[in-house]
Short mmCIF file of C-alpha atoms in Angstrom, two decimals:
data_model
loop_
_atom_site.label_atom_id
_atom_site.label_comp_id
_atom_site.label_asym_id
_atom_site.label_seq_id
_atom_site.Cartn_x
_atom_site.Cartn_y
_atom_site.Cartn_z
CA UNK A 1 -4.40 26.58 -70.31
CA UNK A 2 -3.24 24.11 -68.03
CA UNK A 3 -4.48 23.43 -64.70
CA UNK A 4 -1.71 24.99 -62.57
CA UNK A 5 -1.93 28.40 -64.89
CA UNK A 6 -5.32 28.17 -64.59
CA UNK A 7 -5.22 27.92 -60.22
CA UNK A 8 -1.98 30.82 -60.51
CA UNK A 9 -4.54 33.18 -62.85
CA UNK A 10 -7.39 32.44 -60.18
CA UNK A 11 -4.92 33.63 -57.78
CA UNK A 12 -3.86 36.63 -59.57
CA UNK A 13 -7.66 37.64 -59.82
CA UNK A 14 -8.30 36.65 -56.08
CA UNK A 15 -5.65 39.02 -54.62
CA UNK A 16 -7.58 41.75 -53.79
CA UNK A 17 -10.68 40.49 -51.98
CA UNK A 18 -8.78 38.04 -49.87
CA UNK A 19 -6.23 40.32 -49.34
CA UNK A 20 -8.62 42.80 -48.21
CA UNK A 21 -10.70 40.05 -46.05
CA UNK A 22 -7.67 39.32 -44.29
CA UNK A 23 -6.53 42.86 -43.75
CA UNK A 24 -9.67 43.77 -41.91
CA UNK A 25 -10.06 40.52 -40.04
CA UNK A 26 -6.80 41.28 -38.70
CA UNK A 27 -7.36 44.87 -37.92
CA UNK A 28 -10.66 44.10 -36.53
CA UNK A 29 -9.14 41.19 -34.15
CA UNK A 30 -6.68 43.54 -32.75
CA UNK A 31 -8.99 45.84 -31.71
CA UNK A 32 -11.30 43.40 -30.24
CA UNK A 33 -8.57 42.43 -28.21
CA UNK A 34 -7.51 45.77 -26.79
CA UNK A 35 -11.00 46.76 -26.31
CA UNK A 36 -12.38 43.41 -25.26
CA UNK A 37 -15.85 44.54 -26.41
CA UNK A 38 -18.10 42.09 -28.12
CA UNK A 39 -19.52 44.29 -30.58
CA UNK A 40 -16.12 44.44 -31.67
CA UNK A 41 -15.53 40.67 -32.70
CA UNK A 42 -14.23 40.11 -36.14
CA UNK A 43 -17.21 38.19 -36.84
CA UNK A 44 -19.77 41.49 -36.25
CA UNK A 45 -17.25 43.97 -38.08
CA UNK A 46 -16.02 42.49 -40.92
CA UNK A 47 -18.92 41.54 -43.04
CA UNK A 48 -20.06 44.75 -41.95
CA UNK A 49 -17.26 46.73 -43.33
CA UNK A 50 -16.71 44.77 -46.60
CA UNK A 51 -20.66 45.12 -47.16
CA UNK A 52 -20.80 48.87 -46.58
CA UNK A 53 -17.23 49.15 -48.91
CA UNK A 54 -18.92 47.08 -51.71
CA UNK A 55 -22.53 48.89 -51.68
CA UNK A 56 -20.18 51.97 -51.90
CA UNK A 57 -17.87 50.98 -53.78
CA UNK A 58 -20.37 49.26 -56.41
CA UNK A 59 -18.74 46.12 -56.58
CA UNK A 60 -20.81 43.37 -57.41
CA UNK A 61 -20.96 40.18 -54.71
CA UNK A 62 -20.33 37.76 -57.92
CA UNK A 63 -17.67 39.57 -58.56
CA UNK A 64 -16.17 39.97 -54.73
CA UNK A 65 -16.78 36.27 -54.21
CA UNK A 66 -14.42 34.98 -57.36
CA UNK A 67 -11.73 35.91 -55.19
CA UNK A 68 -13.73 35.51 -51.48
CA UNK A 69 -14.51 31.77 -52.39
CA UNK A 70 -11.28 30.69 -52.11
CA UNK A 71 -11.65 31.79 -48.01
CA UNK A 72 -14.72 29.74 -47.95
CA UNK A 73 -12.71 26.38 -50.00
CA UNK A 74 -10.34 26.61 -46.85
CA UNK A 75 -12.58 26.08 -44.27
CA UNK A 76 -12.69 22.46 -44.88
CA UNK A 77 -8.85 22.35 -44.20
CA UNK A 78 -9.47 24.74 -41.25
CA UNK A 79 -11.95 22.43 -39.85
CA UNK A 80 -9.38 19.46 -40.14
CA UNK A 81 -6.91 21.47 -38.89
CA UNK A 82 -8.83 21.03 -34.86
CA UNK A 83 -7.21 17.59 -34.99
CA UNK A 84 -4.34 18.53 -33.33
CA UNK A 85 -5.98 19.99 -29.70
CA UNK A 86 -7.94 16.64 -30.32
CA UNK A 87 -5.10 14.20 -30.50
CA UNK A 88 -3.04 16.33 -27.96
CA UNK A 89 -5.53 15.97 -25.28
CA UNK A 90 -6.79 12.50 -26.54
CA UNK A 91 -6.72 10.66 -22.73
CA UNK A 92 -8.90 13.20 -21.29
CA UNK A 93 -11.29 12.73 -23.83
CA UNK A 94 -11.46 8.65 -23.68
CA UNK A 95 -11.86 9.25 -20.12
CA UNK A 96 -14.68 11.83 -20.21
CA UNK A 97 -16.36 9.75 -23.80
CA UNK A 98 -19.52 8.62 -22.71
CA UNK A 99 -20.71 11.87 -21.08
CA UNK A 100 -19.72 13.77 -24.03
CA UNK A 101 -21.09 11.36 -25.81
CA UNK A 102 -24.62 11.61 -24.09
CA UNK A 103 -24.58 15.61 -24.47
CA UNK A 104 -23.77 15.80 -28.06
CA UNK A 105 -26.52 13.78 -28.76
CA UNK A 106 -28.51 15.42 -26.58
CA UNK A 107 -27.08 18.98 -27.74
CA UNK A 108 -27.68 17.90 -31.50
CA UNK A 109 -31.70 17.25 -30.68
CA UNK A 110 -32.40 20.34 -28.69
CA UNK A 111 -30.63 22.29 -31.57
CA UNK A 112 -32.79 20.79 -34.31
CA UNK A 113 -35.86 20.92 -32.89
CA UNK A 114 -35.63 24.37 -31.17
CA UNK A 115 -34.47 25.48 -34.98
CA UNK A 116 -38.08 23.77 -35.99
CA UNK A 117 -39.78 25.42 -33.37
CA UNK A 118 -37.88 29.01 -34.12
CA UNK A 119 -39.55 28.14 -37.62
CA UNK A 120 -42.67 27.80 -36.44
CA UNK A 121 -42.54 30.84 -34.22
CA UNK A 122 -41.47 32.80 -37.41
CA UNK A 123 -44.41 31.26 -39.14
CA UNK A 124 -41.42 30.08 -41.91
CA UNK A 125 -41.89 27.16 -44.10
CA UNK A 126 -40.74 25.25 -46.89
CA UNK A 127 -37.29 25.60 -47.93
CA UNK A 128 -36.44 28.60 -45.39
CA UNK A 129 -37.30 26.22 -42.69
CA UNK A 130 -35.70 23.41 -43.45
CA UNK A 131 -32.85 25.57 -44.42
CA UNK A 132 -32.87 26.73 -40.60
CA UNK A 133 -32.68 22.85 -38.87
CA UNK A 134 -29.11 22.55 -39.12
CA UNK A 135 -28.09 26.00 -38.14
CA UNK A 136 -26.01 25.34 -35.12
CA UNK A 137 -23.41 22.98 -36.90
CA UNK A 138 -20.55 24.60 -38.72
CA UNK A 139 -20.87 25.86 -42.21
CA UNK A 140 -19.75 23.83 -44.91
CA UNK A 141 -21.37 20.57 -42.97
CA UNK A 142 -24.67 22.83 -42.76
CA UNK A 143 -24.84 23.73 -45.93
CA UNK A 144 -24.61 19.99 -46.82
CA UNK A 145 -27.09 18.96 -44.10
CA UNK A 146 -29.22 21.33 -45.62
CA UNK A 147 -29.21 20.20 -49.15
CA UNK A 148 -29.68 16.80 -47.91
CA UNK A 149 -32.84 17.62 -46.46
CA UNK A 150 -34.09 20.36 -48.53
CA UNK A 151 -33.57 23.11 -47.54
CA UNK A 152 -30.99 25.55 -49.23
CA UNK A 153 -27.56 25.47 -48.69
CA UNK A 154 -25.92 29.06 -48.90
CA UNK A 155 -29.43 30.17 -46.95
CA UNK A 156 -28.18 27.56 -44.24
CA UNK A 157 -24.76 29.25 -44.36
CA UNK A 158 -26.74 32.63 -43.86
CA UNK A 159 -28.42 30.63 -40.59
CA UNK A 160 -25.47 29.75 -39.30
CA UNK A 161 -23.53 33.39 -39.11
CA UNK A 162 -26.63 34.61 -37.89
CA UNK A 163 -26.40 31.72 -34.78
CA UNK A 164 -22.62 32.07 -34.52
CA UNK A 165 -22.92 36.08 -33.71
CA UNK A 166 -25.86 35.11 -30.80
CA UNK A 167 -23.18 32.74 -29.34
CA UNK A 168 -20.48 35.61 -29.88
CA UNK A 169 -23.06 38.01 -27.85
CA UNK A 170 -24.54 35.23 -24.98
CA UNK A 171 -21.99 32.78 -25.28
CA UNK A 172 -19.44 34.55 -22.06
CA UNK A 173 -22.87 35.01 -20.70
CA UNK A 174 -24.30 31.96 -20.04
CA UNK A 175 -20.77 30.88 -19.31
CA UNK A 176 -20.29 32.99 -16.76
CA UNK A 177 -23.87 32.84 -15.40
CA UNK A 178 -24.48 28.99 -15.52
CA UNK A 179 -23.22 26.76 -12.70
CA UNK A 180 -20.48 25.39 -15.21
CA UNK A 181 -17.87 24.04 -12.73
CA UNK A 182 -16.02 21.66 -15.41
CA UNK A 183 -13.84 22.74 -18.39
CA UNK A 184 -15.53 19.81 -20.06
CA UNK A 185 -18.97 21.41 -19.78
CA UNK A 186 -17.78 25.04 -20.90
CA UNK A 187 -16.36 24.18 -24.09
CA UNK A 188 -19.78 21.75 -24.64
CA UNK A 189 -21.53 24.48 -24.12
CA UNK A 190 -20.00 26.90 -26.56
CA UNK A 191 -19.17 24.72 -29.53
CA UNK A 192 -22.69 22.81 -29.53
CA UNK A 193 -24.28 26.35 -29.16
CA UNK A 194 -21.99 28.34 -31.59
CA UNK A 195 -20.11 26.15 -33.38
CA UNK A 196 -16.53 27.85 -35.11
CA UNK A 197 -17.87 31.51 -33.11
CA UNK A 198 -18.15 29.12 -29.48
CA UNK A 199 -14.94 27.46 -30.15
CA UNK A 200 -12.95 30.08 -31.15
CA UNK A 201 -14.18 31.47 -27.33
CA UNK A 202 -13.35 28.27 -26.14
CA UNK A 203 -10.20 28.05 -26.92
CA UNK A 204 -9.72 31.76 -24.87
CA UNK A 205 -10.94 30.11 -21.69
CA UNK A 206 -8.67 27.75 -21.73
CA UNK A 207 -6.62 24.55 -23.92
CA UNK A 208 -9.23 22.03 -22.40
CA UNK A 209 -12.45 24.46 -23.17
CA UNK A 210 -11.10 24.95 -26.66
CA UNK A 211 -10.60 21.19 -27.29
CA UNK A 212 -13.78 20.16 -26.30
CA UNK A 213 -15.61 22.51 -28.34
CA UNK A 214 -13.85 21.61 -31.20
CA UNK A 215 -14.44 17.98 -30.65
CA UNK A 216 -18.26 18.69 -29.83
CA UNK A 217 -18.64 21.31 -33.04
CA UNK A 218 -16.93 18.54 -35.82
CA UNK A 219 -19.11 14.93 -34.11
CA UNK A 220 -22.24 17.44 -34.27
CA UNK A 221 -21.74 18.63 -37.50
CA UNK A 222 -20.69 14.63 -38.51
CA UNK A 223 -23.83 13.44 -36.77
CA UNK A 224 -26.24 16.08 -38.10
CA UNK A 225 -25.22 15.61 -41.55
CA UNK A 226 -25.31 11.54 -40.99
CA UNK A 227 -28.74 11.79 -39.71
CA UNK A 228 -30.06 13.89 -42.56
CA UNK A 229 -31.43 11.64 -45.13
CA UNK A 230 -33.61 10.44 -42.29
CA UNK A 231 -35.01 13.04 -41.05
CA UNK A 232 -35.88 14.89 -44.04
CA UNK A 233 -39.34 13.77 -43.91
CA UNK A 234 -39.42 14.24 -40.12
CA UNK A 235 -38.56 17.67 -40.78
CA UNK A 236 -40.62 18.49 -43.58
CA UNK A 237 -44.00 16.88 -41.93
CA UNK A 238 -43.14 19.44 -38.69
CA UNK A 239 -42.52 22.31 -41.36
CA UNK A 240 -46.05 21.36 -42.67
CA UNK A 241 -47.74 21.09 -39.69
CA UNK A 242 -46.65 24.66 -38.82
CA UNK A 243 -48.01 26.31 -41.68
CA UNK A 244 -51.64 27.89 -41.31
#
């Protein structure tokens, strides 16, 4: 079989899951906009729906993800895809560099180590800690961060839903709560702390808030995954040290 009937008969065999992803995403997004009620966000009802249908349904996951994958393969062209805000609103951001700068770097060390400490708290170790650390970056970079410093990668994918629906619940919160007077800050806020969940917000509160958490949640993920090979043995010594 050649390689193009062989992507067209994946297709074929894909149909229904994606098709049935997508319907429900976009039911469940339409209500969450006319109700405006968090529990209501895509993210929360979704994987909730399509796990209840396949438990009743007895579908295997295996089975549900040879068609599902092909929604996770695009979210590497998704991710690519926040280039545009980025190049749109490019003078702003050369102007306001060096602070972002300074609180992505800051944002990326408070999110590692508070995932380390979580760990601790949890009394976790080994691979389900490690698998934790990168958490707060968005998930194919995780899952890569995570293999990198071993941890395992679709567990890191699990840690990073898990993170993206606290943002969904806190994220308006804090927001709204903090003394946030700058677009710059608000969208720093919710794509360091929430990665694709915080900038999807973002981009709700407004063009600048939506750029800037898409620049923050790619250079996080970037810098995460750049740093680590390093810290692997950082990591792992603080995993140790945690354990009784």
């Amino acid at each position: 079989m050649s390689a193009g009937a062989a992507l067209a008969a994946r297709a074929l065999g894909a149909a229904g899951p994606v098709a049935a992803t997508l319907a429900l995403y976009l039911l469940a997004r339409a209500l969450h906009r006319r109700a405006r009620a968090v529990l209501l966000s895509p993210l929360l009802v979704v994987p909730a729906v399509l796990v209840t249908a396949l438990l009743r349904l007895h579908v295997p996951y295996a089975r549900y993800m040879q068609g599902g994958r092909l929604l996770g393969d695009a979210l590497g062209p998704v991710t690519v895809a926040f280039a545009v805000p980025l190049y749109r609103h490019r003078a702003l951001l050369r102007r306001h560099a060096a602070e972002l700068a300074a609180g992505l770097a800051c944002g990326c060390l408070v999110a590692v180590s508070s995932s380390v400490a979580l760990a601790r708290a949890a009394g976790l170790g080994g691979a389900v800690a490690l698998s934790m650390a990168p958490r707060s970056i968005t998930t194919p970079l995780a899952m890569a961060a995570a293999s990198a410093i071993g941890g395992v990668p679709s567990l890191a994918a699990v840690f990073v839903i898990v993170t993206a629906l606290v943002g969904i619940v806190l994220g308006r919160v804090l927001v709204r709560r903090l003394p946030l007077a700058s677009p710059l800050s608000r969208g720093a806020l919710l794509g360091l702390g929430a990665h694709g969940a915080g900038t999807a917000q973002a981009m709700e509160l407004g063009p600048v808030e939506g750029t800037v958490a898409g620049l923050v949640m790619i250079c996080a993920g970037l810098l995460v995954l750049a740093l680590a090979p390093a810290l692997r043995g950082l990591l792992a010594t603080a995993v140790r040290a945690s354990l009784p």
